[in-house]
Amino acid sequence: MNGNILEIRGLVKSFGGNEVLKGVDFSVNKGDVTCIIGASGSGKSTLLRCINMLETPTGGEILFHGDDILKRNATVPEYRAGVGMVFQNFNLFHNMTALKNCMVGTRRVLKKDKETSRLLAMNYLEKVGMSPYINARPRQLSGGQQQRVAIARALAMEPEVLLFDEPTSALDPQMVGEVLAVIRKLADEGLTMIIVTHEMAFARDVSNHVVYMQDGIIWEEGTPEQIFQNPKRQETKEFLARFMAG
């Protein structure tokens, strides 16, 4: 396993006759920050949703510490406690305060007592700069604040790997920076992350592993220096020329 936390082998996902993932292979080691880039429709978000088991792959393997989660009898909530996810549209519970949003998973899934859950929630809300807003409901928060609560909620589960699906795409431009700053801090602290993003400069600066996807396959992967400064595939060069210029 060479220290891999996650290993994806030959992952395929079809919706009816539409094959969205066509045999994806890559691995994630402890402390990796993997950024997945590519145009809309390339399969990036579907890949994350398969890794988190929000979608069931059509074929292939997802190995978590060497065990294929598609074959073993672990419950999905148990697996997601180890591999968390932050969504582009926050997905907060609108009838709950920020604090309760961050407690619900640890109470229901991890079966922690109320006080332990509260302390975990407070710790991570403080980490993302949202401790002054613990009693606010989502409708009282800006998009950037809601996303920071969503990150705190995921962190409260203390996952080994955290997945981010376009975490800034639903935000106004002035709010993007505050969310990216939180993710940069988590990267600096060594959290293992897989980030689907259209923020090219961010991907270049924060990751140690970049994956370029097109048409449901990985066309090229490597270090940020290899991908952004010396891409080998013409498709990668054209994508970066278009998106870095934009």
mmCIF file with all atom_site columns, N, CA, C and O in Angstrom, residues 211-242:
data_model
loop_
_atom_site.group_PDB
_atom_site.id
_atom_site.type_symbol
_atom_site.label_atom_id
_atom_site.label_alt_id
_atom_site.label_comp_id
_atom_site.label_asym_id
_atom_site.label_entity_id
_atom_site.label_seq_id
_atom_site.pdbx_PDB_ins_code
_atom_site.Cartn_x
_atom_site.Cartn_y
_atom_site.Cartn_z
_atom_site.occupancy
_atom_site.B_iso_or_equiv
_atom_site.pdbx_formal_charge
_atom_site.auth_seq_id
_atom_site.auth_comp_id
_atom_site.auth_asym_id
_atom_site.auth_atom_id
_atom_site.pdbx_PDB_model_num
ATOM 1   N N  . VAL A 1 211 ? -4.340  16.654 -10.504 1.00 0.00 ? 211 VAL A N  1
ATOM 2   C CA . VAL A 1 211 ? -4.922  15.699 -11.445 1.00 0.00 ? 211 VAL A CA 1
ATOM 3   C C  . VAL A 1 211 ? -5.735  16.477 -12.471 1.00 0.00 ? 211 VAL A C  1
ATOM 4   O O  . VAL A 1 211 ? -6.607  17.263 -12.097 1.00 0.00 ? 211 VAL A O  1
ATOM 5   N N  . TYR A 1 212 ? -5.427  16.287 -13.740 1.00 0.00 ? 212 TYR A N  1
ATOM 6   C CA . TYR A 1 212 ? -6.224  16.913 -14.802 1.00 0.00 ? 212 TYR A CA 1
ATOM 7   C C  . TYR A 1 212 ? -7.124  15.858 -15.426 1.00 0.00 ? 212 TYR A C  1
ATOM 8   O O  . TYR A 1 212 ? -6.655  14.842 -15.950 1.00 0.00 ? 212 TYR A O  1
ATOM 9   N N  . MET A 1 213 ? -8.443  16.102 -15.364 1.00 0.00 ? 213 MET A N  1
ATOM 10  C CA . MET A 1 213 ? -9.420  15.170 -15.934 1.00 0.00 ? 213 MET A CA 1
ATOM 11  C C  . MET A 1 213 ? -10.066 15.748 -17.181 1.00 0.00 ? 213 MET A C  1
ATOM 12  O O  . MET A 1 213 ? -10.306 16.959 -17.272 1.00 0.00 ? 213 MET A O  1
ATOM 13  N N  . GLN A 1 214 ? -10.339 14.878 -18.118 1.00 0.00 ? 214 GLN A N  1
ATOM 14  C CA . GLN A 1 214 ? -11.079 15.238 -19.332 1.00 0.00 ? 214 GLN A CA 1
ATOM 15  C C  . GLN A 1 214 ? -11.809 14.002 -19.826 1.00 0.00 ? 214 GLN A C  1
ATOM 16  O O  . GLN A 1 214 ? -11.245 12.907 -19.846 1.00 0.00 ? 214 GLN A O  1
ATOM 17  N N  . ASP A 1 215 ? -13.079 14.174 -20.169 1.00 0.00 ? 215 ASP A N  1
ATOM 18  C CA . ASP A 1 215 ? -13.879 13.091 -20.745 1.00 0.00 ? 215 ASP A CA 1
ATOM 19  C C  . ASP A 1 215 ? -13.887 11.834 -19.885 1.00 0.00 ? 215 ASP A C  1
ATOM 20  O O  . ASP A 1 215 ? -13.860 10.705 -20.388 1.00 0.00 ? 215 ASP A O  1
ATOM 21  N N  . GLY A 1 216 ? -13.918 12.019 -18.549 1.00 0.00 ? 216 GLY A N  1
ATOM 22  C CA . GLY A 1 216 ? -14.079 10.888 -17.654 1.00 0.00 ? 216 GLY A CA 1
ATOM 23  C C  . GLY A 1 216 ? -12.833 10.087 -17.363 1.00 0.00 ? 216 GLY A C  1
ATOM 24  O O  . GLY A 1 216 ? -12.917 9.013  -16.751 1.00 0.00 ? 216 GLY A O  1
ATOM 25  N N  . ILE A 1 217 ? -11.688 10.581 -17.802 1.00 0.00 ? 217 ILE A N  1
ATOM 26  C CA . ILE A 1 217 ? -10.427 9.894  -17.504 1.00 0.00 ? 217 ILE A CA 1
ATOM 27  C C  . ILE A 1 217 ? -9.399  10.910 -17.014 1.00 0.00 ? 217 ILE A C  1
ATOM 28  O O  . ILE A 1 217 ? -9.551  12.115 -17.224 1.00 0.00 ? 217 ILE A O  1
ATOM 29  N N  . ILE A 1 218 ? -8.353  10.410 -16.365 1.00 0.00 ? 218 ILE A N  1
ATOM 30  C CA . ILE A 1 218 ? -7.225  11.260 -15.977 1.00 0.00 ? 218 ILE A CA 1
ATOM 31  C C  . ILE A 1 218 ? -6.257  11.309 -17.147 1.00 0.00 ? 218 ILE A C  1
ATOM 32  O O  . ILE A 1 218 ? -5.680  10.299 -17.544 1.00 0.00 ? 218 ILE A O  1
ATOM 33  N N  . TRP A 1 219 ? -6.092  12.520 -17.675 1.00 0.00 ? 219 TRP A N  1
ATOM 34  C CA . TRP A 1 219 ? -5.195  12.683 -18.821 1.00 0.00 ? 219 TRP A CA 1
ATOM 35  C C  . TRP A 1 219 ? -3.762  12.920 -18.366 1.00 0.00 ? 219 TRP A C  1
ATOM 36  O O  . TRP A 1 219 ? -2.825  12.548 -19.057 1.00 0.00 ? 219 TRP A O  1
ATOM 37  N N  . GLU A 1 220 ? -3.632  13.574 -17.206 1.00 0.00 ? 220 GLU A N  1
ATOM 38  C CA . GLU A 1 220 ? -2.273  13.882 -16.747 1.00 0.00 ? 220 GLU A CA 1
ATOM 39  C C  . GLU A 1 220 ? -2.339  14.169 -15.252 1.00 0.00 ? 220 GLU A C  1
ATOM 40  O O  . GLU A 1 220 ? -3.304  14.737 -14.751 1.00 0.00 ? 220 GLU A O  1
ATOM 41  N N  . GLU A 1 221 ? -1.293  13.771 -14.531 1.00 0.00 ? 221 GLU A N  1
ATOM 42  C CA . GLU A 1 221 ? -1.189  14.116 -13.118 1.00 0.00 ? 221 GLU A CA 1
ATOM 43  C C  . GLU A 1 221 ? 0.270   14.278 -12.745 1.00 0.00 ? 221 GLU A C  1
ATOM 44  O O  . GLU A 1 221 ? 1.159   13.737 -13.409 1.00 0.00 ? 221 GLU A O  1
ATOM 45  N N  . GLY A 1 222 ? 0.506   15.029 -11.680 1.00 0.00 ? 222 GLY A N  1
ATOM 46  C CA . GLY A 1 222 ? 1.875   15.254 -11.243 1.00 0.00 ? 222 GLY A CA 1
ATOM 47  C C  . GLY A 1 222 ? 1.909   16.322 -10.181 1.00 0.00 ? 222 GLY A C  1
ATOM 48  O O  . GLY A 1 222 ? 0.883   16.695 -9.593  1.00 0.00 ? 222 GLY A O  1
ATOM 49  N N  . THR A 1 223 ? 3.095   16.850 -9.929  1.00 0.00 ? 223 THR A N  1
ATOM 50  C CA . THR A 1 223 ? 3.230   17.946 -8.978  1.00 0.00 ? 223 THR A CA 1
ATOM 51  C C  . THR A 1 223 ? 2.678   19.224 -9.604  1.00 0.00 ? 223 THR A C  1
ATOM 52  O O  . THR A 1 223 ? 2.518   19.309 -10.829 1.00 0.00 ? 223 THR A O  1
ATOM 53  N N  . PRO A 1 224 ? 2.400   20.251 -8.788  1.00 0.00 ? 224 PRO A N  1
ATOM 54  C CA . PRO A 1 224 ? 1.946   21.527 -9.366  1.00 0.00 ? 224 PRO A CA 1
ATOM 55  C C  . PRO A 1 224 ? 2.956   22.075 -10.379 1.00 0.00 ? 224 PRO A C  1
ATOM 56  O O  . PRO A 1 224 ? 2.550   22.623 -11.420 1.00 0.00 ? 224 PRO A O  1
ATOM 57  N N  . GLU A 1 225 ? 4.242   21.908 -10.090 1.00 0.00 ? 225 GLU A N  1
ATOM 58  C CA . GLU A 1 225 ? 5.262   22.408 -11.018 1.00 0.00 ? 225 GLU A CA 1
ATOM 59  C C  . GLU A 1 225 ? 5.174   21.682 -12.354 1.00 0.00 ? 225 GLU A C  1
ATOM 60  O O  . GLU A 1 225 ? 5.243   22.314 -13.428 1.00 0.00 ? 225 GLU A O  1
ATOM 61  N N  . GLN A 1 226 ? 5.000   20.360 -12.309 1.00 0.00 ? 226 GLN A N  1
ATOM 62  C CA . GLN A 1 226 ? 4.915   19.586 -13.548 1.00 0.00 ? 226 GLN A CA 1
ATOM 63  C C  . GLN A 1 226 ? 3.680   19.961 -14.367 1.00 0.00 ? 226 GLN A C  1
ATOM 64  O O  . GLN A 1 226 ? 3.758   20.133 -15.585 1.00 0.00 ? 226 GLN A O  1
ATOM 65  N N  . ILE A 1 227 ? 2.544   20.098 -13.690 1.00 0.00 ? 227 ILE A N  1
ATOM 66  C CA . ILE A 1 227 ? 1.291   20.328 -14.420 1.00 0.00 ? 227 ILE A CA 1
ATOM 67  C C  . ILE A 1 227 ? 1.174   21.776 -14.890 1.00 0.00 ? 227 ILE A C  1
ATOM 68  O O  . ILE A 1 227 ? 0.770   22.036 -16.031 1.00 0.00 ? 227 ILE A O  1
ATOM 69  N N  . PHE A 1 228 ? 1.499   22.716 -14.022 1.00 0.00 ? 228 PHE A N  1
ATOM 70  C CA . PHE A 1 228 ? 1.276   24.123 -14.373 1.00 0.00 ? 228 PHE A CA 1
ATOM 71  C C  . PHE A 1 228 ? 2.426   24.739 -15.159 1.00 0.00 ? 228 PHE A C  1
ATOM 72  O O  . PHE A 1 228 ? 2.208   25.674 -15.935 1.00 0.00 ? 228 PHE A O  1
ATOM 73  N N  . GLN A 1 229 ? 3.642   24.235 -14.978 1.00 0.00 ? 229 GLN A N  1
ATOM 74  C CA . GLN A 1 229 ? 4.779   24.835 -15.661 1.00 0.00 ? 229 GLN A CA 1
ATOM 75  C C  . GLN A 1 229 ? 5.260   24.023 -16.854 1.00 0.00 ? 229 GLN A C  1
ATOM 76  O O  . GLN A 1 229 ? 5.817   24.581 -17.801 1.00 0.00 ? 229 GLN A O  1
ATOM 77  N N  . ASN A 1 230 ? 5.034   22.706 -16.817 1.00 0.00 ? 230 ASN A N  1
ATOM 78  C CA . ASN A 1 230 ? 5.548   21.878 -17.898 1.00 0.00 ? 230 ASN A CA 1
ATOM 79  C C  . ASN A 1 230 ? 4.611   20.712 -18.211 1.00 0.00 ? 230 ASN A C  1
ATOM 80  O O  . ASN A 1 230 ? 5.011   19.541 -18.160 1.00 0.00 ? 230 ASN A O  1
ATOM 81  N N  . PRO A 1 231 ? 3.332   21.012 -18.539 1.00 0.00 ? 231 PRO A N  1
ATOM 82  C CA . PRO A 1 231 ? 2.419   19.914 -18.865 1.00 0.00 ? 231 PRO A CA 1
ATOM 83  C C  . PRO A 1 231 ? 2.859   19.188 -20.134 1.00 0.00 ? 231 PRO A C  1
ATOM 84  O O  . PRO A 1 231 ? 3.372   19.809 -21.066 1.00 0.00 ? 231 PRO A O  1
ATOM 85  N N  . LYS A 1 232 ? 2.660   17.874 -20.137 1.00 0.00 ? 232 LYS A N  1
ATOM 86  C CA . LYS A 1 232 ? 3.120   17.075 -21.270 1.00 0.00 ? 232 LYS A CA 1
ATOM 87  C C  . LYS A 1 232 ? 2.031   16.872 -22.324 1.00 0.00 ? 232 LYS A C  1
ATOM 88  O O  . LYS A 1 232 ? 2.327   16.724 -23.506 1.00 0.00 ? 232 LYS A O  1
ATOM 89  N N  . ARG A 1 233 ? 0.777   16.848 -21.898 1.00 0.00 ? 233 ARG A N  1
ATOM 90  C CA . ARG A 1 233 ? -0.307  16.590 -22.837 1.00 0.00 ? 233 ARG A CA 1
ATOM 91  C C  . ARG A 1 233 ? -0.811  17.898 -23.443 1.00 0.00 ? 233 ARG A C  1
ATOM 92  O O  . ARG A 1 233 ? -0.970  18.906 -22.750 1.00 0.00 ? 233 ARG A O  1
ATOM 93  N N  . GLN A 1 234 ? -1.097  17.870 -24.727 1.00 0.00 ? 234 GLN A N  1
ATOM 94  C CA . GLN A 1 234 ? -1.593  19.059 -25.409 1.00 0.00 ? 234 GLN A CA 1
ATOM 95  C C  . GLN A 1 234 ? -2.931  19.505 -24.823 1.00 0.00 ? 234 GLN A C  1
ATOM 96  O O  . GLN A 1 234 ? -3.201  20.706 -24.697 1.00 0.00 ? 234 GLN A O  1
ATOM 97  N N  . GLU A 1 235 ? -3.771  18.530 -24.419 1.00 0.00 ? 235 GLU A N  1
ATOM 98  C CA . GLU A 1 235 ? -5.069  18.868 -23.835 1.00 0.00 ? 235 GLU A CA 1
ATOM 99  C C  . GLU A 1 235 ? -4.897  19.651 -22.537 1.00 0.00 ? 235 GLU A C  1
ATOM 100 O O  . GLU A 1 235 ? -5.648  20.595 -22.263 1.00 0.00 ? 235 GLU A O  1
ATOM 101 N N  . THR A 1 236 ? -3.920  19.253 -21.731 1.00 0.00 ? 236 THR A N  1
ATOM 102 C CA . THR A 1 236 ? -3.648  19.960 -20.486 1.00 0.00 ? 236 THR A CA 1
ATOM 103 C C  . THR A 1 236 ? -3.178  21.379 -20.780 1.00 0.00 ? 236 THR A C  1
ATOM 104 O O  . THR A 1 236 ? -3.610  22.346 -20.134 1.00 0.00 ? 236 THR A O  1
ATOM 105 N N  . LYS A 1 237 ? -2.291  21.515 -21.739 1.00 0.00 ? 237 LYS A N  1
ATOM 106 C CA . LYS A 1 237 ? -1.774  22.838 -22.111 1.00 0.00 ? 237 LYS A CA 1
ATOM 107 C C  . LYS A 1 237 ? -2.900  23.758 -22.556 1.00 0.00 ? 237 LYS A C  1
ATOM 108 O O  . LYS A 1 237 ? -2.959  24.936 -22.159 1.00 0.00 ? 237 LYS A O  1
ATOM 109 N N  . GLU A 1 238 ? -3.806  23.240 -23.368 1.00 0.00 ? 238 GLU A N  1
ATOM 110 C CA . GLU A 1 238 ? -4.906  24.069 -23.882 1.00 0.00 ? 238 GLU A CA 1
ATOM 111 C C  . GLU A 1 238 ? -5.857  24.458 -22.759 1.00 0.00 ? 238 GLU A C  1
ATOM 112 O O  . GLU A 1 238 ? -6.321  25.608 -22.704 1.00 0.00 ? 238 GLU A O  1
ATOM 113 N N  . PHE A 1 239 ? -6.146  23.523 -21.870 1.00 0.00 ? 239 PHE A N  1
ATOM 114 C CA . PHE A 1 239 ? -7.026  23.838 -20.736 1.00 0.00 ? 239 PHE A CA 1
ATOM 115 C C  . PHE A 1 239 ? -6.415  24.929 -19.867 1.00 0.00 ? 239 PHE A C  1
ATOM 116 O O  . PHE A 1 239 ? -7.078  25.897 -19.513 1.00 0.00 ? 239 PHE A O  1
ATOM 117 N N  . LEU A 1 240 ? -5.149  24.766 -19.515 1.00 0.00 ? 240 LEU A N  1
ATOM 118 C CA . LEU A 1 240 ? -4.509  25.742 -18.634 1.00 0.00 ? 240 LEU A CA 1
ATOM 119 C C  . LEU A 1 240 ? -4.375  27.101 -19.300 1.00 0.00 ? 240 LEU A C  1
ATOM 120 O O  . LEU A 1 240 ? -4.557  28.140 -18.665 1.00 0.00 ? 240 LEU A O  1
ATOM 121 N N  . ALA A 1 241 ? -4.080  27.104 -20.602 1.00 0.00 ? 241 ALA A N  1
ATOM 122 C CA . ALA A 1 241 ? -3.976  28.382 -21.311 1.00 0.00 ? 241 ALA A CA 1
ATOM 123 C C  . ALA A 1 241 ? -5.305  29.129 -21.266 1.00 0.00 ? 241 ALA A C  1
ATOM 124 O O  . ALA A 1 241 ? -5.353  30.351 -21.089 1.00 0.00 ? 241 ALA A O  1
ATOM 125 N N  . ARG A 1 242 ? -6.384  28.378 -21.376 1.00 0.00 ? 242 ARG A N  1
ATOM 126 C CA . ARG A 1 242 ? -7.711  28.982 -21.371 1.00 0.00 ? 242 ARG A CA 1
ATOM 127 C C  . ARG A 1 242 ? -8.115  29.462 -19.969 1.00 0.00 ? 242 ARG A C  1
ATOM 128 O O  . ARG A 1 242 ? -8.592  30.586 -19.786 1.00 0.00 ? 242 ARG A O  1
#
